[in-house]
Structure formats: C-alpha cells, structure tokens
Amino acid sequence: MRILFLTHSFNSLTQRLFCELTRRGHQISIEFDIADSVSEEAVALFQPDLIVAPFLKRAIPESIWSRHLCLVVHPGSVGDRGPSALDWAIQQGVPEWGVTVLQAEAEMDAGPVWASANFPLRAARKASIYRNETTEAAVNAVLQAVDRVQAGNFTPARVPGQAHALMRQLDRRIDWQQQTTAEILAHLNAADGFPGVADELFGQPCHLFDAWPEATLKGAPGELLGRRETAILRGTADGAIWLGHAKRAGGIKLPATQAFPAALALPELPLPGWHKSATPTWQDIAYEEAGGVGFFSFEFYNGAMSTEQCRRLTAAFQWATAQPTRVIVLRGGSDFWSNGIHLNTIEAAESPADESWANINAIDDLAEAILRCETQLTVAALGGNAGAGGCFLARAADFVWVRDGVMLNPHYKNMGNLYGSEFWSYLLPPRVGVDGAQAIMRHRLPMTAPEAVKLGFYDACLPGPGFAVDVARRAAELAAAPDFSGRLAAKVEKRRADEAAKPLAVWREEELREMRRNFYGFDPSYHVARYHFVSRTANSWTPRHLARHRDLDWKTPT
Ligand code: COA
C-alpha cells in the first residue's frame, strides 16, 4: 500500500515503523504535522491508500480524516484517551499499559479500535518505556492494523473510554519533605525526557531529569547532600535520590553540575572504583566480571558522550584491559549504546568550537584504545539505539552484536554535514567496501539491526528477548574457545600489519582535518544544526529525503 505518515517528527518509533512497513513492501512517505494546509497538500500529492499517525501533537484535520482512513497510534491501553497517557500511567504506577491503534475522528482518541497491544509497565523513565515497550507494542499493533486494512474484512469496534487531562506541573510537583524516594522517582520518571519536573536548585527555578535511586546514603529531606561527577544527591523523606540533569529557565538540559556550577562546592561522594555497586546508586560507568569476560555498562543520559565521560570511559577501559579476562563486552546504556559527542555540553561551552574539538578527540581516544587493545577480544553489544559517531565507535570493537529492534542512524549528515570521525574511514571499507562506506555516510535514513548485519557493517543480530543473556553466553564461549589464543594473535597481527600500511594516527588526522573545517571553518552549518537540535526547535518543513511525494520526479497517482 501507499502509506503516508503524518507525524510531529521522525522519532525512533516513527523510524522503526518506517523500516518495518518498508520491509513488508509498502511505500512510505512522510509529512510533519506543521499546518493543516501542508498535510492536505501531502495527501493530495501522495494519494495514500492509508494514513498513519505514529506521533502526533495536533489533531488531524477533518478535511483529511473524513475522506481517508487515518490510523492514530495512541500510547495508552484500549479505552484510554487524551494527552499525557504514559505520564499518568507511570506516575500512578499501573501494572500494565499498552498501545492502541484507532481511527481518527472528531473526538480525540475516541474512534474505532483497529488493533492494540499490551505490556507490563516497568518502573522506568517515560522516554525509556516509549523507546522500548511502547515501540515494540506499536510495531505489533500497527502491522496488525495494516494487515486488517489490506484484508478488507475487518470491522473496527468502538469502545467506551475515559479521557485524561493534560498533566500539568501542579500534578507533577514534588514534596521533598513528605514524599519517599520511590514516590519522587515515579514523578521524575513520568516527566523524563519531557517536560521534566519544575522545581528549584540553589534557590533557582529549573526542571529536573535523570533521577537515580540511592540505597545507602541519607540526609535531611530536600537538602543537597553531595555530588558525584556531574550528579547531585538530594534528601527525601526516607533516604535520598540522585539528580543527573537539570534545565534552568530559558536554558537547555545539562548535567546537573554544569547547569549549577555551585554544586561543585558540595561534598564529593565518590565510588571506590569501576566495579558495579552492590546496591542502587548513581554510577554511569559500571564494570562486572563473569566467566573470563569483563562487562562495561555506560549509562550516559541520552547516549550523549561528553569529553569528560569519554576520558573516564577510556581510563576505565584501559584499567579493564589489565584485568585477567579474555573478552571485554561494551554494553553501553539500556536505551542508547551511544549517540556520539555531547551536543548539549558543547552548546553550553564558552567556545562550542573548542569543546567540539575536545569532544571528538576524546571519543577518538576511546575508539583508539579499543582498536589498540592487544590483551582481550572486544565486543560491542548494542542493546539500545545508536546514532552518528556512536554507530562507528561500536565498530572499533572486534565484534558488534546488535539486538533485533535497535534503530541505528549511522550518518552525520543531518548534523550540518559533519564529516565524522571515530575512524570510520579506516573501519568501514574492509567490511562494506569503499562504495558501501560512501553509501552509508551519504544515507540519511535509519537502518535496522538485520540491515546492518546484511551490509556487513555489524556482525550479528540477536533476538530482542534474552539479548543480555545471549550476549553473556556468546562472550563466555568466545573466552573459552580452544582457538582463543590464535584469534587474539591473529587480531594483533592484523592490527600491526594495518599500522605498518597506514598508521592509525594518519587515518585520524585525515578525518580530523575535515572535522576542524566543520568546527572552525566558514560554513556554520554544524553550529546552526546543533543549536536547533539542542533547543528542540520545532520542524518548519519536512526534509526531502522523508517527503518522497515532494521529490521532483514524483508523479501523483491517478
Ligand atoms: N548529544 C546530546 N543530546 C543528544 C544527542 C547527542 N549527541 N543525541 C541525542 N540526544 C538527545 C536529544 O536531544 C533528545 O533529548 P531530550 O531528552 O531533550 O528529548 C534525546 O537524546 C533523544 O533524542 P531524539 O532525537 O528525540 O531520539 P530519536 O531516537 O528520535 O533519534 C538520533 C535518535 C540519534 C537519530 C538523534 O538523537 C540524533 O540525530 N542525535 C544526534 C547525533 C549526532 O549528530 N551526534 C553528533 C555527531 S557524533
């Protein structure tokens, strides 16, 4: 079918639906819901068989839904209606939630139901539920609905429902004196990534994000008790909670100590080393060992890796290479493996160009440490999405295993035509060929895990459920394999031969020469794109590579 997506943005859920439906042979074009007239024009040009709205912030105009079948993805269970669907469910701690695909009509979310899917609701951040459970359920429900539309013999049923109000900051408010850590966590999780909970730090208004429970440290309710790296610890009625990120009025979301430099004067509460803490606490880099394998998790908020985080992770990785293990697995974070350099900390720096330069060098140092590792085989295990430099950083490992369902965006073009680094020019051609490497870098669309493996970019796509267990088993097998020593020796040999043919330093310098031009040159595209990205500027047009009905050679079907 010809399916038009009307959507607020090309977010990860929309990307996933785009890939799944394209894979099934449907022709997809996309229009952002900027204005009714723009949507009407898209419908007139594309003449869709079906319209799907994966992520809408405005109602579809009657001029469209009265003439075309429009299916809206609502992030709530059957019968749930209105905005803030996930926010209410998380804040109230309901045990099960879901996704409903319903037909657009005059009343919001009240149309007949074409399909739905449910899931147990984890106590986690809204953005995490959205990128994982909601996305999986949406894929299942939309595919079922599309099949039903195509079959032509399904009659969608109307169901009675109950509408929620938009959740306001008043509903989200935290009472630091009275509420427990668990209650405060539910409030903060329900508002993360957007809009955060309005509160105060150091007497200044701000929005809070990125909360982590603390199991052992305690203090007076509401008091700021200390800091660890970039996070601040605050007392609750029954313990304490870590606040990782804050957004000051008129500012952008930043690591808490960067948003409030006054926090640097709080007492430091360091962890003793890289080993994973036995009890819940704030720990962005955590190391565990089992069966000759060292596992690193790096829970960097939104997968963004600042200069400091890259330096700490490089130090941790180098420490791990001196441990008596045979394999090191880089697990990344649960939602994102990595999205490359940290665009927010760059934006907030005194000189964004200098900070971009420092950040790209720090991430290249990490990639180089992984590439030069001679003591272990290395695995990048992508259980979460990856974008831009994060996709290429993963390729620095000897093996890349990716969870089926992960969305990859292995390109820099959308960030003001960045050339990119992380040794992509060295790493890609041997795996995908010179033309393949160029095609990946030119391509602006997302890639699924099976596509990445088919191209030769990554090595294995493992099923979604049980991914972590599967990775641990495969890594332990790698460590115990009779030919382990031979494999390690072969990798060291290959690296030395590559070094003799063209040193890593030269590959790096060639990439960084281009990046220097992006950061310091006459063309400000990267700085402009970064500003709009971190400010979350609303779209004012749909890029041509998404709006295929606006291609110059597009012929409106008759
Ligand atoms: N630096 C800082 N923040 C980043 C980031 C980065 N490199 N990548 C993603 N984020 C943040 C977004 O600002 C957003 O923040 P929010 O919590 O305020 O909503 C959040 O992560 C999720 O990103 P979003 O774009 O909504 O997620 P998505 O799943 O729809 O898209 C990407 C994923 C990777 C395609 C997209 O985030 C992206 O293009 N990131 C930039 C990658 C990049 O250019 N890196 C620099 C070059 S190496």
Coordinates of C-alpha atoms in Angstrom, one line a residue, residues 140-553:
N140 CA 2.8 -5.2 16.6
A141 CA -0.4 -3.2 16.6
V142 CA 0.3 -1.1 13.5
L143 CA 1.3 -4.2 11.5
Q144 CA -1.8 -6.0 12.6
A145 CA -4.0 -2.9 11.7
V146 CA -2.3 -2.6 8.3
D147 CA -2.9 -6.3 7.6
R148 CA -6.6 -5.8 8.6
V149 CA -7.0 -2.8 6.3
Q150 CA -5.4 -4.7 3.5
A151 CA -7.6 -7.8 4.1
G152 CA -10.7 -5.5 3.9
N153 CA -12.9 -7.7 6.0
F154 CA -12.3 -6.3 9.5
T155 CA -14.8 -4.1 11.3
P156 CA -13.1 -2.0 14.0
A157 CA -15.1 -1.8 17.2
R158 CA -16.0 1.3 19.2
V159 CA -15.0 1.0 22.9
P160 CA -16.1 3.2 25.8
G161 CA -13.3 5.3 27.1
Q162 CA -12.1 7.7 29.7
A163 CA -10.2 10.9 28.8
H164 CA -7.3 12.2 30.9
A165 CA -6.4 15.9 31.2
L166 CA -3.0 17.1 30.1
M167 CA -0.7 16.5 33.0
R168 CA 0.4 19.9 34.5
Q169 CA 3.4 20.8 36.6
L170 CA 1.0 21.1 39.5
D171 CA 0.3 17.4 39.1
R172 CA 4.0 16.6 38.9
R173 CA 5.1 18.7 41.9
I174 CA 7.4 17.0 44.4
D175 CA 7.1 17.5 48.1
W176 CA 10.6 16.8 49.3
Q177 CA 9.7 16.9 53.0
Q178 CA 6.9 14.3 52.7
Q179 CA 7.5 12.1 49.7
T180 CA 9.6 8.9 49.7
T181 CA 12.4 8.1 47.2
A182 CA 10.0 5.7 45.3
E183 CA 7.3 8.4 45.0
I184 CA 9.7 11.1 43.9
L185 CA 11.2 8.7 41.4
A186 CA 7.8 7.9 39.9
H187 CA 7.2 11.7 39.5
L188 CA 10.6 12.3 37.9
N189 CA 10.3 9.2 35.7
A190 CA 6.9 10.2 34.4
A191 CA 8.3 13.5 33.2
D192 CA 11.6 12.3 31.6
G193 CA 12.7 13.2 28.8
F194 CA 10.0 15.8 28.5
P195 CA 8.9 18.1 30.2
G196 CA 10.8 17.4 33.4
V197 CA 9.6 18.3 36.9
A198 CA 9.6 22.0 37.7
D199 CA 11.5 22.6 41.0
E200 CA 14.4 24.6 42.4
L201 CA 18.1 24.0 43.0
F202 CA 20.2 26.6 44.8
G203 CA 17.1 28.8 45.0
Q204 CA 16.9 29.0 41.2
P205 CA 13.9 27.6 39.2
C206 CA 14.7 24.6 37.0
H207 CA 13.3 21.4 35.6
L208 CA 14.8 18.1 36.9
F209 CA 15.6 15.0 34.9
D210 CA 17.6 11.8 35.1
A211 CA 16.8 10.5 38.6
W212 CA 18.6 7.5 40.1
P213 CA 17.6 5.9 43.5
E214 CA 20.2 5.8 46.3
A215 CA 20.1 2.8 48.6
T216 CA 22.5 3.7 51.4
L217 CA 23.3 7.4 51.7
K218 CA 20.7 9.5 53.6
G219 CA 20.2 13.1 54.7
A220 CA 17.7 15.7 55.7
P221 CA 14.7 15.8 53.3
G222 CA 15.1 18.3 50.5
E223 CA 18.8 19.1 51.4
L224 CA 21.5 18.9 48.8
L225 CA 23.8 16.2 50.3
G226 CA 26.7 16.0 47.9
R227 CA 27.7 15.3 44.3
R228 CA 29.3 12.5 42.3
E229 CA 30.9 13.5 39.0
T230 CA 28.1 15.5 37.4
A231 CA 25.1 14.4 39.6
I232 CA 23.7 15.8 42.8
L233 CA 22.3 13.9 45.8
R234 CA 19.2 15.2 47.5
G235 CA 17.5 14.0 50.6
T236 CA 14.0 12.6 50.5
A237 CA 11.5 11.7 53.4
D238 CA 13.1 8.2 53.6
G239 CA 16.5 8.4 52.0
A240 CA 18.0 10.2 49.0
I241 CA 17.8 10.5 45.3
W242 CA 20.4 11.4 42.6
L243 CA 19.6 14.1 40.1
G244 CA 21.7 13.7 36.9
H245 CA 20.4 16.5 34.7
A246 CA 18.7 19.9 35.1
K247 CA 17.4 22.5 32.8
R248 CA 17.4 26.1 34.0
A249 CA 14.8 28.6 33.0
G250 CA 15.5 29.6 29.4
G251 CA 18.4 27.1 29.2
I252 CA 19.0 23.6 27.7
K253 CA 19.1 20.3 29.5
L254 CA 22.6 19.9 31.1
P255 CA 24.4 17.6 33.5
A256 CA 23.4 18.9 36.9
T257 CA 26.8 20.3 38.0
Q258 CA 27.2 22.1 34.7
A259 CA 23.7 23.6 35.0
F260 CA 24.6 24.6 38.6
P261 CA 28.3 25.1 39.0
A262 CA 27.6 26.0 42.6
A263 CA 27.1 22.2 43.1
L264 CA 30.9 21.7 42.6
A265 CA 31.2 23.0 46.2
L266 CA 29.1 20.2 47.6
P267 CA 31.0 17.3 49.3
E268 CA 32.2 14.7 46.9
L269 CA 30.7 11.2 47.3
P270 CA 32.9 9.0 45.1
L271 CA 32.6 5.3 44.5
P272 CA 35.7 3.2 45.2
G273 CA 36.4 2.0 41.7
W274 CA 34.8 0.9 38.4
H275 CA 33.1 -2.3 39.9
K276 CA 29.3 -2.2 39.8
S277 CA 27.9 -1.1 43.1
A278 CA 26.1 -3.9 45.0
T279 CA 23.2 -1.5 45.9
P280 CA 21.4 1.1 43.7
T281 CA 23.2 4.4 43.4
W282 CA 24.4 6.8 40.7
Q283 CA 27.0 5.0 38.6
D284 CA 27.3 5.9 35.0
I285 CA 30.2 3.6 34.3
A286 CA 30.0 0.1 35.8
Y287 CA 32.1 -3.0 35.4
E288 CA 31.3 -6.6 36.2
E289 CA 33.2 -9.8 35.5
A290 CA 32.0 -13.4 34.9
G291 CA 33.5 -16.4 33.2
G292 CA 36.6 -14.7 31.9
V293 CA 34.6 -11.8 30.5
G294 CA 34.6 -8.2 31.7
F295 CA 31.3 -6.3 31.0
F296 CA 31.1 -2.5 30.9
S297 CA 27.8 -0.6 31.1
F298 CA 27.9 3.1 30.4
E299 CA 24.5 4.7 31.2
F300 CA 25.1 8.1 29.7
Y301 CA 21.9 10.2 29.6
N302 CA 20.5 10.1 26.1
G303 CA 23.6 8.3 24.9
A304 CA 25.5 11.5 24.6
M305 CA 29.2 11.2 25.5
S306 CA 30.9 14.4 26.7
T307 CA 34.6 15.0 26.7
E308 CA 34.8 14.1 30.4
Q309 CA 32.7 11.0 30.0
C310 CA 34.8 9.8 27.1
R311 CA 38.0 10.4 29.1
R312 CA 36.6 8.5 32.1
L313 CA 35.4 5.6 29.9
T314 CA 38.8 5.4 28.2
A315 CA 40.5 5.2 31.7
A316 CA 38.1 2.6 32.8
F317 CA 38.6 0.6 29.6
Q318 CA 42.4 0.7 29.9
W319 CA 42.1 -0.4 33.5
A320 CA 39.9 -3.3 32.3
T321 CA 42.5 -4.4 29.8
A322 CA 44.9 -5.1 32.7
Q323 CA 42.4 -7.5 34.4
P324 CA 42.8 -11.2 33.9
T325 CA 39.9 -11.6 31.3
R326 CA 39.9 -12.8 27.7
V327 CA 36.9 -10.8 26.4
I328 CA 35.6 -7.3 27.2
V329 CA 32.0 -6.5 26.3
L330 CA 30.9 -2.9 25.9
R331 CA 27.2 -2.9 26.7
G332 CA 26.5 0.8 26.5
G333 CA 23.4 2.0 28.2
S334 CA 20.0 0.4 28.3
D335 CA 18.3 2.8 26.0
F336 CA 21.2 4.0 23.9
W337 CA 24.5 2.5 23.2
S338 CA 25.9 5.8 22.1
N339 CA 24.8 8.9 20.1
G340 CA 28.3 10.3 19.8
I341 CA 29.7 13.6 21.1
H342 CA 27.6 15.5 23.6
L343 CA 25.9 18.3 21.7
N344 CA 24.4 19.9 24.8
T345 CA 27.6 20.3 26.8
I346 CA 29.2 21.6 23.6
E347 CA 26.4 24.1 23.1
A348 CA 26.8 25.4 26.7
A349 CA 30.6 25.7 26.5
E350 CA 32.3 29.1 26.3
S351 CA 33.6 28.1 22.9
P352 CA 31.4 25.4 21.2
A353 CA 34.1 25.0 18.5
D354 CA 36.8 24.3 21.0
E355 CA 34.6 22.0 23.0
S356 CA 33.6 20.1 19.8
W357 CA 37.2 19.7 19.1
A358 CA 38.0 18.4 22.6
N359 CA 35.0 16.0 22.5
I360 CA 35.8 14.5 19.1
N361 CA 39.4 14.0 20.2
A362 CA 38.2 12.4 23.4
I363 CA 35.9 10.0 21.6
D364 CA 38.6 9.2 19.1
D365 CA 41.0 8.4 22.0
L366 CA 38.4 5.9 23.3
A367 CA 38.0 4.3 19.8
E368 CA 41.8 4.1 19.5
A369 CA 42.1 2.5 22.9
I370 CA 39.6 -0.2 21.8
L371 CA 41.3 -0.6 18.5
R372 CA 44.8 -1.0 20.1
C373 CA 43.7 -3.5 22.7
E374 CA 46.1 -6.5 22.4
T375 CA 45.1 -8.3 25.6
Q376 CA 41.4 -9.2 25.0
L377 CA 38.9 -9.7 22.2
T378 CA 36.4 -6.9 22.4
V379 CA 32.6 -6.9 21.7
A380 CA 30.2 -4.0 21.3
A381 CA 26.8 -5.3 22.4
L382 CA 24.1 -2.9 21.3
G383 CA 21.0 -3.5 23.3
G384 CA 20.0 0.2 22.8
N385 CA 19.8 2.5 19.8
A386 CA 22.9 4.2 18.4
G387 CA 23.4 7.3 16.3
A388 CA 26.1 9.1 14.4
G389 CA 29.6 8.7 15.9
G390 CA 28.1 6.1 18.4
C391 CA 27.5 3.6 15.5
F392 CA 31.1 3.9 14.3
L393 CA 32.6 3.8 17.8
A394 CA 30.9 0.4 18.2
R395 CA 32.7 -0.8 15.1
A396 CA 36.0 -0.2 16.8
A397 CA 35.4 -3.4 18.7
D398 CA 36.3 -6.8 17.2
F399 CA 32.7 -7.9 17.1
V400 CA 29.5 -5.9 17.1
W401 CA 26.3 -7.7 18.2
V402 CA 23.1 -5.9 18.0
R403 CA 19.6 -6.5 19.4
D404 CA 16.9 -7.0 16.8
G405 CA 14.7 -3.9 17.2
V406 CA 17.5 -1.5 17.8
M407 CA 17.4 1.5 15.4
L408 CA 20.7 2.7 14.0
N409 CA 21.4 6.1 12.4
P410 CA 25.0 5.6 11.1
H411 CA 25.4 9.0 9.5
Y412 CA 26.5 12.6 10.4
K413 CA 24.9 14.4 7.5
N414 CA 21.8 15.5 9.5
M415 CA 24.1 17.4 11.9
G416 CA 25.1 20.2 9.5
N417 CA 27.0 17.9 7.1
L418 CA 29.6 16.8 9.7
Y419 CA 32.3 14.7 8.1
G420 CA 32.6 12.4 11.0
S421 CA 35.5 10.6 12.8
E422 CA 35.8 7.7 15.2
F423 CA 38.0 6.0 12.5
W424 CA 35.0 5.3 10.2
S425 CA 37.2 5.8 7.1
Y426 CA 39.6 3.0 8.4
L427 CA 36.9 0.7 9.8
L428 CA 34.2 0.7 7.1
P429 CA 35.8 -0.1 3.7
P430 CA 37.2 -3.6 4.7
R431 CA 33.7 -4.6 5.9
V432 CA 31.3 -2.9 3.4
G433 CA 33.7 -1.8 0.6
V434 CA 34.6 1.7 -0.4
D435 CA 31.3 2.3 -2.2
G436 CA 29.4 0.7 0.7
A437 CA 31.1 3.1 3.1
Q438 CA 30.3 6.1 1.0
A439 CA 26.7 4.9 0.7
I440 CA 26.4 4.6 4.5
M441 CA 27.8 8.1 5.0
R442 CA 25.6 9.6 2.4
H443 CA 22.4 7.8 3.5
R444 CA 20.3 9.9 5.9
L445 CA 17.8 7.3 6.8
P446 CA 17.7 4.9 9.8
M447 CA 19.0 1.3 9.5
T448 CA 17.6 -1.7 11.3
A449 CA 19.8 -4.3 13.0
P450 CA 19.2 -7.0 10.3
E451 CA 20.1 -4.5 7.6
A452 CA 23.3 -3.6 9.4
V453 CA 24.3 -7.2 9.5
K454 CA 23.3 -7.9 5.9
L455 CA 25.6 -5.0 4.8
G456 CA 28.5 -6.4 6.8
F457 CA 28.6 -3.3 8.9
Y458 CA 27.8 -5.3 12.1
D459 CA 28.4 -9.0 12.8
A460 CA 25.3 -10.5 14.4
C461 CA 21.7 -9.6 15.1
L462 CA 20.4 -11.4 18.2
P463 CA 16.7 -11.7 19.2
G464 CA 15.2 -9.0 21.4
P465 CA 14.1 -11.0 24.4
G466 CA 17.0 -12.5 26.2
F467 CA 19.6 -10.3 24.4
A468 CA 21.7 -9.7 27.6
V469 CA 21.7 -13.4 28.4
D470 CA 22.6 -14.3 24.9
V471 CA 25.5 -11.8 24.8
A472 CA 26.9 -13.1 28.1
R473 CA 26.7 -16.7 26.8
R474 CA 28.3 -15.9 23.4
A475 CA 31.1 -13.8 25.1
A476 CA 31.8 -16.7 27.6
E477 CA 32.0 -19.1 24.6
L478 CA 34.4 -16.7 22.9
A479 CA 36.6 -16.6 26.0
A480 CA 36.5 -20.4 26.4
A481 CA 37.0 -21.3 22.8
P482 CA 40.0 -23.6 22.1
D483 CA 41.2 -21.3 19.3
F484 CA 41.0 -18.1 21.6
S485 CA 44.8 -17.6 21.6
G486 CA 45.0 -18.0 17.9
R487 CA 42.2 -15.5 17.3
L488 CA 43.8 -12.9 19.7
A489 CA 47.2 -13.4 18.0
A490 CA 45.6 -13.0 14.5
K491 CA 43.9 -9.8 15.6
V492 CA 47.1 -8.4 17.0
E493 CA 48.9 -9.4 13.8
K494 CA 46.3 -7.8 11.6
R495 CA 46.4 -4.5 13.6
R496 CA 50.2 -4.4 13.3
A497 CA 50.0 -5.0 9.5
D498 CA 47.4 -2.3 9.2
E499 CA 49.6 0.0 11.3
A500 CA 52.6 -0.6 9.0
A501 CA 50.5 0.0 5.9
K502 CA 49.0 3.3 7.3
P503 CA 49.2 4.3 10.9
L504 CA 46.0 5.0 12.9
A505 CA 47.4 8.5 13.5
V506 CA 47.2 9.2 9.8
W507 CA 43.6 8.0 9.5
R508 CA 42.7 10.1 12.5
E509 CA 44.4 13.2 11.2
E510 CA 42.7 12.9 7.8
E511 CA 39.3 12.7 9.4
L512 CA 40.0 15.4 12.0
R513 CA 41.3 17.8 9.2
E514 CA 37.7 17.7 7.8
M515 CA 36.2 18.0 11.3
R516 CA 38.3 21.0 12.0
R517 CA 36.8 22.6 8.9
N518 CA 33.3 21.7 10.2
F519 CA 34.1 23.3 13.6
Y520 CA 36.2 26.3 12.7
G521 CA 35.6 26.9 9.0
F522 CA 33.5 29.4 7.2
D523 CA 30.4 27.2 6.8
P524 CA 28.4 27.4 10.1
S525 CA 26.0 24.5 9.2
Y526 CA 27.1 22.3 12.0
H527 CA 26.8 25.1 14.6
V528 CA 23.3 26.1 13.3
A529 CA 22.1 22.4 13.2
R530 CA 23.4 21.8 16.7
Y531 CA 21.7 24.9 18.0
H532 CA 18.4 23.8 16.6
F533 CA 18.9 20.2 17.8
V534 CA 19.6 21.1 21.4
S535 CA 16.9 23.8 21.5
R536 CA 14.4 21.2 20.2
T537 CA 13.3 23.7 17.6
A538 CA 10.0 22.6 16.0
N539 CA 10.2 21.5 12.4
S540 CA 9.1 24.1 9.9
W541 CA 9.4 21.8 6.9
T542 CA 9.8 18.1 6.1
P543 CA 13.2 17.1 4.7
R544 CA 13.0 15.9 1.0
H545 CA 14.5 12.5 1.8
L546 CA 11.5 11.8 4.0
A547 CA 8.7 13.6 2.0
R548 CA 9.0 11.4 -1.1
H549 CA 5.8 12.9 -2.5
R550 CA 7.7 16.2 -2.8
D551 CA 10.5 14.6 -4.9
L552 CA 10.9 16.4 -8.2
D553 CA 10.3 13.3 -10.2

